[in-house]
mmCIF file of C-alpha atoms in Angstrom:
data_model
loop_
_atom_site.group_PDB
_atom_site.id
_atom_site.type_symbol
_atom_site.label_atom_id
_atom_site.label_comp_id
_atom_site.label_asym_id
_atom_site.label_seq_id
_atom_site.Cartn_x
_atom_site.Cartn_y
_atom_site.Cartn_z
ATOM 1 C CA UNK A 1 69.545 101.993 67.637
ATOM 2 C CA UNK A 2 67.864 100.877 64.200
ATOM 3 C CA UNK A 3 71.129 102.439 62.442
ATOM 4 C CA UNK A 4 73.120 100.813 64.548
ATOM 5 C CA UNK A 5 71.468 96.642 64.127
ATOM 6 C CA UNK A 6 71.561 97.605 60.466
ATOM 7 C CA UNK A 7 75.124 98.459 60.211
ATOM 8 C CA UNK A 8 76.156 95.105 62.633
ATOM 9 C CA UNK A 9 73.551 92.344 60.082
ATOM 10 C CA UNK A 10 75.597 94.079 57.128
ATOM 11 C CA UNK A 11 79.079 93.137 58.244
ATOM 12 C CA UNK A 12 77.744 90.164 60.018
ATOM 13 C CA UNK A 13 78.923 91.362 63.191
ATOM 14 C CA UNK A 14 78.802 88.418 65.753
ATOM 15 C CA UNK A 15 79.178 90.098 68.912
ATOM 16 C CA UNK A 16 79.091 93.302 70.371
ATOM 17 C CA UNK A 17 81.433 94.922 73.566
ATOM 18 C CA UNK A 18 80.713 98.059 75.157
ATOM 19 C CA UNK A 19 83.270 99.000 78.308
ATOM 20 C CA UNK A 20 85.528 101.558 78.832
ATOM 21 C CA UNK A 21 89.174 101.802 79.309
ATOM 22 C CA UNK A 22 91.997 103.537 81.758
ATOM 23 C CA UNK A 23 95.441 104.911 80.869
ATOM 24 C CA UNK A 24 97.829 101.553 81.984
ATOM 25 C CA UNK A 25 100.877 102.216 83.296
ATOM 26 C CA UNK A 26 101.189 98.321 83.453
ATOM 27 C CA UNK A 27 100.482 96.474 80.349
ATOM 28 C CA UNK A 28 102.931 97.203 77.056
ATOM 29 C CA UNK A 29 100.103 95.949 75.380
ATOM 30 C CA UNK A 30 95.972 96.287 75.375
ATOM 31 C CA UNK A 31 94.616 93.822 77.284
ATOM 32 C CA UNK A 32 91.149 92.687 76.279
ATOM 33 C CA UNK A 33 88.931 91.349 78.878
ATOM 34 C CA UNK A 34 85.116 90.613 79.497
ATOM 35 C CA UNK A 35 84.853 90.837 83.592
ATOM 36 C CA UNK A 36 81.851 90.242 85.482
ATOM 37 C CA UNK A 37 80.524 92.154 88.343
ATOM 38 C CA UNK A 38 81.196 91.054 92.145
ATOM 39 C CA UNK A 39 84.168 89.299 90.166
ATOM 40 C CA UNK A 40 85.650 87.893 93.623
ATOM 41 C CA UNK A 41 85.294 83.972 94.572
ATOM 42 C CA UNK A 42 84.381 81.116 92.645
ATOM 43 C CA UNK A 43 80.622 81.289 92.018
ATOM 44 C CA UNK A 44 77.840 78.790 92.295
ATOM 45 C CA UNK A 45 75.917 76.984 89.305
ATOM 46 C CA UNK A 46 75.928 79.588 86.068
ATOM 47 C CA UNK A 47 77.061 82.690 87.942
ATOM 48 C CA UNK A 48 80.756 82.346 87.525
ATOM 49 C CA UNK A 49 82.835 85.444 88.477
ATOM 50 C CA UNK A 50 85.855 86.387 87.560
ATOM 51 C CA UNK A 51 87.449 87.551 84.264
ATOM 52 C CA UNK A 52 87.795 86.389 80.266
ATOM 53 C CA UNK A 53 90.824 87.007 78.669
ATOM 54 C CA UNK A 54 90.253 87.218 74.610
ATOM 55 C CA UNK A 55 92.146 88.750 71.873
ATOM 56 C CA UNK A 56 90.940 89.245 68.276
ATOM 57 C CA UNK A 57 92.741 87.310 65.474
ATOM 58 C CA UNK A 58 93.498 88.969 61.860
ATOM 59 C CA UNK A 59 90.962 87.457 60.654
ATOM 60 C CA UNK A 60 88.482 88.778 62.925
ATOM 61 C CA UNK A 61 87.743 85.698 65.358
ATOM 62 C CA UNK A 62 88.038 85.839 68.978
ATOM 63 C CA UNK A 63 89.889 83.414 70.537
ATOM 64 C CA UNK A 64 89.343 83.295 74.560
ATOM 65 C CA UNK A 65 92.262 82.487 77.111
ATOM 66 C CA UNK A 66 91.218 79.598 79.202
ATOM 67 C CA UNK A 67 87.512 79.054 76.962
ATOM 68 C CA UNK A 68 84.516 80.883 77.569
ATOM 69 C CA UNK A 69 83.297 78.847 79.848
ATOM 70 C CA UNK A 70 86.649 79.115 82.009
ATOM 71 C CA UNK A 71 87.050 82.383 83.571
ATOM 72 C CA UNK A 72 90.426 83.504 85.091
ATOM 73 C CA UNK A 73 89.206 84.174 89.440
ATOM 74 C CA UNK A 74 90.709 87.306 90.522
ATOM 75 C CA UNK A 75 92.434 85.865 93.035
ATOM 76 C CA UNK A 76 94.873 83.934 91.222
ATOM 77 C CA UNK A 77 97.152 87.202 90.488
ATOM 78 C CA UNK A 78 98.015 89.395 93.605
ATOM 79 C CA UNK A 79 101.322 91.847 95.080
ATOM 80 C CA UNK A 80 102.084 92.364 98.277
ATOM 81 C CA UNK A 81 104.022 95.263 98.377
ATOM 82 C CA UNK A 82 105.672 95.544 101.635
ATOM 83 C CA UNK A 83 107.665 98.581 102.469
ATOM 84 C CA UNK A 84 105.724 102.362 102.157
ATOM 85 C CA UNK A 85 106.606 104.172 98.675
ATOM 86 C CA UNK A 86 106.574 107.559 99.993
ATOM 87 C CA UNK A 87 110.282 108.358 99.529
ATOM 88 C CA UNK A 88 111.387 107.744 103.245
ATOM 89 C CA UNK A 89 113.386 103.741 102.736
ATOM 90 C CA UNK A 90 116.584 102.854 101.662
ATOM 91 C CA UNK A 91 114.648 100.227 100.020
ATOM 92 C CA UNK A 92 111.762 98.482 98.029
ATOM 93 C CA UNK A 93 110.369 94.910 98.236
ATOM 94 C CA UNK A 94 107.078 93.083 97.138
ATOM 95 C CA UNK A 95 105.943 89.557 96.791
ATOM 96 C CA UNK A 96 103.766 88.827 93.404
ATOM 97 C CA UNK A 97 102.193 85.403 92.868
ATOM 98 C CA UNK A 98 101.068 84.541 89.413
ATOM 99 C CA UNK A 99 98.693 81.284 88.842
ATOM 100 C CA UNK A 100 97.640 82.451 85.737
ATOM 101 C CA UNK A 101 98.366 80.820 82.119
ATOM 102 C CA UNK A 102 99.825 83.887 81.088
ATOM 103 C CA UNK A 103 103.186 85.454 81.989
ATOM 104 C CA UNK A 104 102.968 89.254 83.314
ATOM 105 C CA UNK A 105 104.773 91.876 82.765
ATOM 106 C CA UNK A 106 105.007 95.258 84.652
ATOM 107 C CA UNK A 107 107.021 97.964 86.022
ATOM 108 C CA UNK A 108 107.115 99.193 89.679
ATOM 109 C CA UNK A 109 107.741 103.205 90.177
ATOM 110 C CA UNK A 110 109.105 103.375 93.494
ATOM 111 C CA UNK A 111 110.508 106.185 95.387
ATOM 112 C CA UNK A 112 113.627 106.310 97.515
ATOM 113 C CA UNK A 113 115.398 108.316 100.425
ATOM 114 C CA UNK A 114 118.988 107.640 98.540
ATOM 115 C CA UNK A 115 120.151 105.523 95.226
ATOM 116 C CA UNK A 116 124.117 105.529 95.402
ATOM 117 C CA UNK A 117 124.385 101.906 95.361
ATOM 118 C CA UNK A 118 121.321 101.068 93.980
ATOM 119 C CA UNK A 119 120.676 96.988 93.241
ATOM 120 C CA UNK A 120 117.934 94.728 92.694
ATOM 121 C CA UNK A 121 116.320 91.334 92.815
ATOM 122 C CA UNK A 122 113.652 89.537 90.944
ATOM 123 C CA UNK A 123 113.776 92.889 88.624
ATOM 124 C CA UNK A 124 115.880 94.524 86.563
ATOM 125 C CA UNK A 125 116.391 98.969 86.743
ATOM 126 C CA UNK A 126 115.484 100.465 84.156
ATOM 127 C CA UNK A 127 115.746 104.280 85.081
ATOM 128 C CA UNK A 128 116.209 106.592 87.999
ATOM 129 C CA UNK A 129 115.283 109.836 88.517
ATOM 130 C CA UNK A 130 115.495 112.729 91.061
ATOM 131 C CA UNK A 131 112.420 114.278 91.854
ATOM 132 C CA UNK A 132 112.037 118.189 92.935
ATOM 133 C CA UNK A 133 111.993 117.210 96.566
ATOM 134 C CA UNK A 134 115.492 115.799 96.496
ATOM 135 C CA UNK A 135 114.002 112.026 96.401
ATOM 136 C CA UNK A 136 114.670 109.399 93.545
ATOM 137 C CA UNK A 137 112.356 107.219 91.612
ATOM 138 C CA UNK A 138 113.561 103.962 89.779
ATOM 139 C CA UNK A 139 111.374 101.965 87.642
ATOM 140 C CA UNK A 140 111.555 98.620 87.817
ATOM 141 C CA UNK A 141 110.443 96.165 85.238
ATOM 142 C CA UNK A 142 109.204 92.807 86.566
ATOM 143 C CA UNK A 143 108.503 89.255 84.547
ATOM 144 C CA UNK A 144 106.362 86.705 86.311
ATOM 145 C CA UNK A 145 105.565 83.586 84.176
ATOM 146 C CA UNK A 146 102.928 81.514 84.736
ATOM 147 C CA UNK A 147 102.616 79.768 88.153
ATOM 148 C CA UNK A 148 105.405 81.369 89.564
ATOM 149 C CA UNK A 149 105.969 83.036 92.837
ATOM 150 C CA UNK A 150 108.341 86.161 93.116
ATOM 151 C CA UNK A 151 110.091 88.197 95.710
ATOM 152 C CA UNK A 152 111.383 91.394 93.945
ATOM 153 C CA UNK A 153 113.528 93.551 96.072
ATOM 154 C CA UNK A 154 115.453 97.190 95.648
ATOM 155 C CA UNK A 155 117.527 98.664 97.905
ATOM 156 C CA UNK A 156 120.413 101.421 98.233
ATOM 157 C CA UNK A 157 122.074 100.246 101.056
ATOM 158 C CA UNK A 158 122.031 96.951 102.808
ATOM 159 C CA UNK A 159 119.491 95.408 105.021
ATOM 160 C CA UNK A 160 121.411 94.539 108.055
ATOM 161 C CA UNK A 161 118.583 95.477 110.834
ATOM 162 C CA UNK A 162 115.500 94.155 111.696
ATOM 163 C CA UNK A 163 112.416 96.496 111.825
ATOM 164 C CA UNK A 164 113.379 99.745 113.640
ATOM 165 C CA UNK A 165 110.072 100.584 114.720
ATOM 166 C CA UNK A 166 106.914 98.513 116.215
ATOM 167 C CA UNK A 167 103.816 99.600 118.320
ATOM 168 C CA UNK A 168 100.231 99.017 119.064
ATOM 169 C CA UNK A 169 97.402 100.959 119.665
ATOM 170 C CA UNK A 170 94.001 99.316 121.319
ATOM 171 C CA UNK A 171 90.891 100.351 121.692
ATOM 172 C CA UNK A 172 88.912 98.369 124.195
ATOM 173 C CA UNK A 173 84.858 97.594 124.671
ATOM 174 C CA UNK A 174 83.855 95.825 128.393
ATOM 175 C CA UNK A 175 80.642 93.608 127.919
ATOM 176 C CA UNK A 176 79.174 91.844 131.076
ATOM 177 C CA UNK A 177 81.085 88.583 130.699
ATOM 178 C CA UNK A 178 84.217 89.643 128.337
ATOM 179 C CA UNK A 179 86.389 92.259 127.388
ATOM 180 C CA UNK A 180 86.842 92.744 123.474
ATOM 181 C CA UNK A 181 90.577 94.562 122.608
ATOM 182 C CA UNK A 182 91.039 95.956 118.984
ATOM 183 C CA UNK A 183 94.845 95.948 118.453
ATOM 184 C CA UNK A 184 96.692 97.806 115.657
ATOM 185 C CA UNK A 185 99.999 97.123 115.228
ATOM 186 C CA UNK A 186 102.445 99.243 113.380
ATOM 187 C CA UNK A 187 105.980 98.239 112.245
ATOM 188 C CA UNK A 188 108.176 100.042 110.090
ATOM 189 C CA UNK A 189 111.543 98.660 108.702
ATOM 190 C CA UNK A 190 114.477 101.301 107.108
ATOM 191 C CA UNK A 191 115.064 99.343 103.991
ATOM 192 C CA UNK A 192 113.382 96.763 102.042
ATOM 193 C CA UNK A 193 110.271 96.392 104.430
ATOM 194 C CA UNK A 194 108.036 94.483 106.976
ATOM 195 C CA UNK A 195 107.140 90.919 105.451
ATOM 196 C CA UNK A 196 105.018 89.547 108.563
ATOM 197 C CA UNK A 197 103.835 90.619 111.700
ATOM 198 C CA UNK A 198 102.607 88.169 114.057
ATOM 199 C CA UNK A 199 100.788 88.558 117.584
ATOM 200 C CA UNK A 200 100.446 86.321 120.401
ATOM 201 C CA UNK A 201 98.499 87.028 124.021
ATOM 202 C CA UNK A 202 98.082 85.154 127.140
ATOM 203 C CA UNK A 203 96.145 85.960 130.375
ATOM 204 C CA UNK A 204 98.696 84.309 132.915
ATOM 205 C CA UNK A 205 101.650 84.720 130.462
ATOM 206 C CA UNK A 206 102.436 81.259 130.910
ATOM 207 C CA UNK A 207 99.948 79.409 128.082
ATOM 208 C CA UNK A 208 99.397 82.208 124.465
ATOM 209 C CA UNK A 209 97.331 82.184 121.775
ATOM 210 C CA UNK A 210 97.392 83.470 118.267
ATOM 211 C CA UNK A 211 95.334 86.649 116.872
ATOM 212 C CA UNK A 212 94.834 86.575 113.494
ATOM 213 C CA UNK A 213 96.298 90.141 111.683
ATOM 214 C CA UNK A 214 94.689 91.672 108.244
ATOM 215 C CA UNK A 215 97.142 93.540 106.725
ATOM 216 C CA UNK A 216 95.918 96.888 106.107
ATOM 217 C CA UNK A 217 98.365 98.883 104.214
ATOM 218 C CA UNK A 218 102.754 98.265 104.253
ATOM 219 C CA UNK A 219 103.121 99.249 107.549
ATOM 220 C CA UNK A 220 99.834 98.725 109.601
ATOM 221 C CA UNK A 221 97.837 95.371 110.938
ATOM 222 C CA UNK A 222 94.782 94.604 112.844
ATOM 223 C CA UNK A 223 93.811 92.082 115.127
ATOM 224 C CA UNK A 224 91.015 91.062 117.858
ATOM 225 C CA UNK A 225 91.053 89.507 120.885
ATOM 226 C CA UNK A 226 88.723 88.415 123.142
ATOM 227 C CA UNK A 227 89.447 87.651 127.155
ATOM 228 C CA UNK A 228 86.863 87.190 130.124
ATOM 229 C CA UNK A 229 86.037 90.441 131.913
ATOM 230 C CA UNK A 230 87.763 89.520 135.189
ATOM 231 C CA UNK A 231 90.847 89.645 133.274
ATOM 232 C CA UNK A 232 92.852 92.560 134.453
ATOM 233 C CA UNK A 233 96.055 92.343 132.665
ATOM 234 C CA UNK A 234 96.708 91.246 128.776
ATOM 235 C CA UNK A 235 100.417 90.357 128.174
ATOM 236 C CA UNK A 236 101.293 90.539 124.613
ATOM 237 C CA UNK A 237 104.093 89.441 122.468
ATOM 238 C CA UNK A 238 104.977 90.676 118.498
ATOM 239 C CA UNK A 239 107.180 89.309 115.814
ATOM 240 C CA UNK A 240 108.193 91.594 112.993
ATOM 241 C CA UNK A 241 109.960 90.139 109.900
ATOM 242 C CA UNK A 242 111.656 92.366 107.280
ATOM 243 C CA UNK A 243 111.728 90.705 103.793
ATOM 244 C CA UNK A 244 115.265 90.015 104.295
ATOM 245 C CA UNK A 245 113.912 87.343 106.911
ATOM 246 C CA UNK A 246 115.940 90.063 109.879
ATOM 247 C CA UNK A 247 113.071 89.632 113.196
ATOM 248 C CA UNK A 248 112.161 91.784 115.948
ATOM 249 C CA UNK A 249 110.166 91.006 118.855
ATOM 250 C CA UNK A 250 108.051 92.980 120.941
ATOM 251 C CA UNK A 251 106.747 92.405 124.333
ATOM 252 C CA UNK A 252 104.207 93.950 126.355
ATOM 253 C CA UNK A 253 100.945 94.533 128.517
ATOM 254 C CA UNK A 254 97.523 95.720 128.209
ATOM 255 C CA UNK A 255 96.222 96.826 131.502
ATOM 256 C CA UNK A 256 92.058 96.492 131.536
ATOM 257 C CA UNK A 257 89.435 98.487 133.705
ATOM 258 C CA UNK A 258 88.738 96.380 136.506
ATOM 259 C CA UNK A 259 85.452 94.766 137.058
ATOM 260 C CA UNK A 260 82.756 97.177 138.957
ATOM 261 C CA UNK A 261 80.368 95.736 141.242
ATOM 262 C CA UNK A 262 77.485 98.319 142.463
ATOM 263 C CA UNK A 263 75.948 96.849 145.749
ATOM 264 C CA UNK A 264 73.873 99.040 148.246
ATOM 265 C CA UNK A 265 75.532 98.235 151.841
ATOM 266 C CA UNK A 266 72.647 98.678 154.871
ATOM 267 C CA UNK A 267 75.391 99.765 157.524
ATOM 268 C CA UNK A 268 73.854 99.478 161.323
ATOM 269 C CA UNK A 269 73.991 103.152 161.580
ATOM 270 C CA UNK A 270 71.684 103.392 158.997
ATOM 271 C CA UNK A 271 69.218 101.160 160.603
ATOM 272 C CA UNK A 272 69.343 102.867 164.094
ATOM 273 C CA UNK A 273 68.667 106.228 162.945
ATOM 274 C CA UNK A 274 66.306 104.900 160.857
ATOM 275 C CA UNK A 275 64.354 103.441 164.023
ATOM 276 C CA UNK A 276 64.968 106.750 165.825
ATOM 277 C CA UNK A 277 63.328 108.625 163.063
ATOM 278 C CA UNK A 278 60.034 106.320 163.256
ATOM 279 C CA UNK A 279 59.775 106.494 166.783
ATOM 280 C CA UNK A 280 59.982 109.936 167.021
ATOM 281 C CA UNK A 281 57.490 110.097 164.201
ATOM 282 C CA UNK A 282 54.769 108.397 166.094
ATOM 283 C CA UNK A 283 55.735 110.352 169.279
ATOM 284 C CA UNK A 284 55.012 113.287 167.671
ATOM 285 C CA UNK A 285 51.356 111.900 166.203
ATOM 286 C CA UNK A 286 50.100 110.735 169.446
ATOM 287 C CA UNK A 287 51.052 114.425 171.177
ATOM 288 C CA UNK A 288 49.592 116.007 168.792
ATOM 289 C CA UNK A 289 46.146 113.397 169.302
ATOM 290 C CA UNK A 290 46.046 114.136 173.220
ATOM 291 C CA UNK A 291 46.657 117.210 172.870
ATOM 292 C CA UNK A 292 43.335 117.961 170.829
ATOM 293 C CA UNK A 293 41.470 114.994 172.791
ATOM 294 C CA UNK A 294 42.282 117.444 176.110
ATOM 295 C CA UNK A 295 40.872 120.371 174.584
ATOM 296 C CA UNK A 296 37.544 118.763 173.848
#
């Protein structure tokens, strides 16, 4: 460590990074970056998240960004990608939003069931390939400048239907005064993919509410819902939107375990023998008493 100050006072080395880097299929270019840990949110007082952008002039000084004191928040560059890349669509699409200073460029690899007719939007093609499984990739290179929103789409053959596939799955938990349904919904779409999903409910399917989804992946959301427990029946109604704004809806029920009330029901039967029992009882005590009495 001695060798090491020494050599840094001797060039009059100012500052000192340690980090490590990945392979980036991404960047053209090395991007150099000081990030902070739990870099999500805005911070409070000095402990400011995010990341610094820097790079390192000719002449050796460092020139930051948005400042030093200015970090770039991680949430202010984020894709959506919206259809599965596992070589089953006719079609690609994502949604990249870009509030950084910076423009950003990139490149998508995505992988296709066909490419006859292959064209694009919000990218340009740049090569496609067949793979050994009879698939295609095409790589798509994608410029975003700063504060601007994109929809980049890909497809083979034309989106003309609306998602061919949507379904739920629950999974259901009864308390004493409420019933709590955790709904998945699935919803698949042949080319360019599912955008949205939304989900409404009502008990009496007359007034609905709205469950807020979390997108999990390109093809599944989760929701919860909450309802009283003397609610037998859940009606249900989903909208699926493909990115080429093509909408299928979905309606259905949820059937709920009805409401179990253990009482213990005294029936007069049960009284009378009852009696009968504890008369005969005490018949049978005062025998046996004369019984010995008369033997005395």
């Amino acid at each position: 460590m001695a060798e090491i100050m020494e050599v840094l006072v001797r060039y009059n080395v100012t500052m000192v990074l340690s980090g490590h880097m990945h392979e980036n299929y991404v960047f053209e270019e090395p991007i150099l970056c000081v990030t902070n840990p739990n870099s999500y949110g805005h911070g409070v007082g000095r402990a400011l998240p995010g990341f610094r952008v820097f790079t390192i002039t000719p002449s050796g000084e460092v020139e930051w960004l948005k400042g030093l004191q200015n970090p770039i928040y991680l949430d202010e560059f984020d894709i959506t990608i919206f259809q599965a890349n596992d070589g089953e669509a006719k079609g690609f699409s994502a949604r990249i939003r870009n509030k950084l200073p910076m423009q950003i460029s990139g490149k998508f690899e995505v992988k296709l069931a066909t490419a006859d007719k292959l064209e694009s939007e919000g990218a340009s093609i740049q090569e496609v390939k067949r793979t050994r499984d009879g698939k295609y990739v095409v790589t798509l290179a994608v410029d975003v400048k700063p504060n601007q929103e994109k929809l980049v789409k890909l497809w083979s053959e034309e989106d003309v239907d609306p998602p061919h596939h949507v379904s739920i799955s629950t999974d259901i938990s009864y308390g004493a005064a409420a019933s709590i349904i955790w709904i998945n919904v699935t919803a698949r779409d042949e080319v360019l993919g599912v955008e949205n999903v939304t989900l409404k409910y009502s008990v009496d399917n007359k007034s609905w509410n709205s469950v807020q989804l979390l997108r999990l992946n390109e093809t599944l959301f989760s929701g919860r819902l909450q309802v009283p427990r003397d609610v037998s029946t859940v009606y249900y109604t989903i909208e699926a939107v493909d990115a080429g704004g093509k909408v299928r809806v979905e309606h259905g029920k949820i059937k709920l375990m009805a409401e179990e009330v253990e009482r213990e029901e005294i029936g007069p039967s049960y009284v009378k023998w009852k009696l009968v029992a504890i008369l005969a009882l005490v018949l049978i005590i005062l025998i046996v008493t004369i019984t010995r009495l008369v033997k005395k």
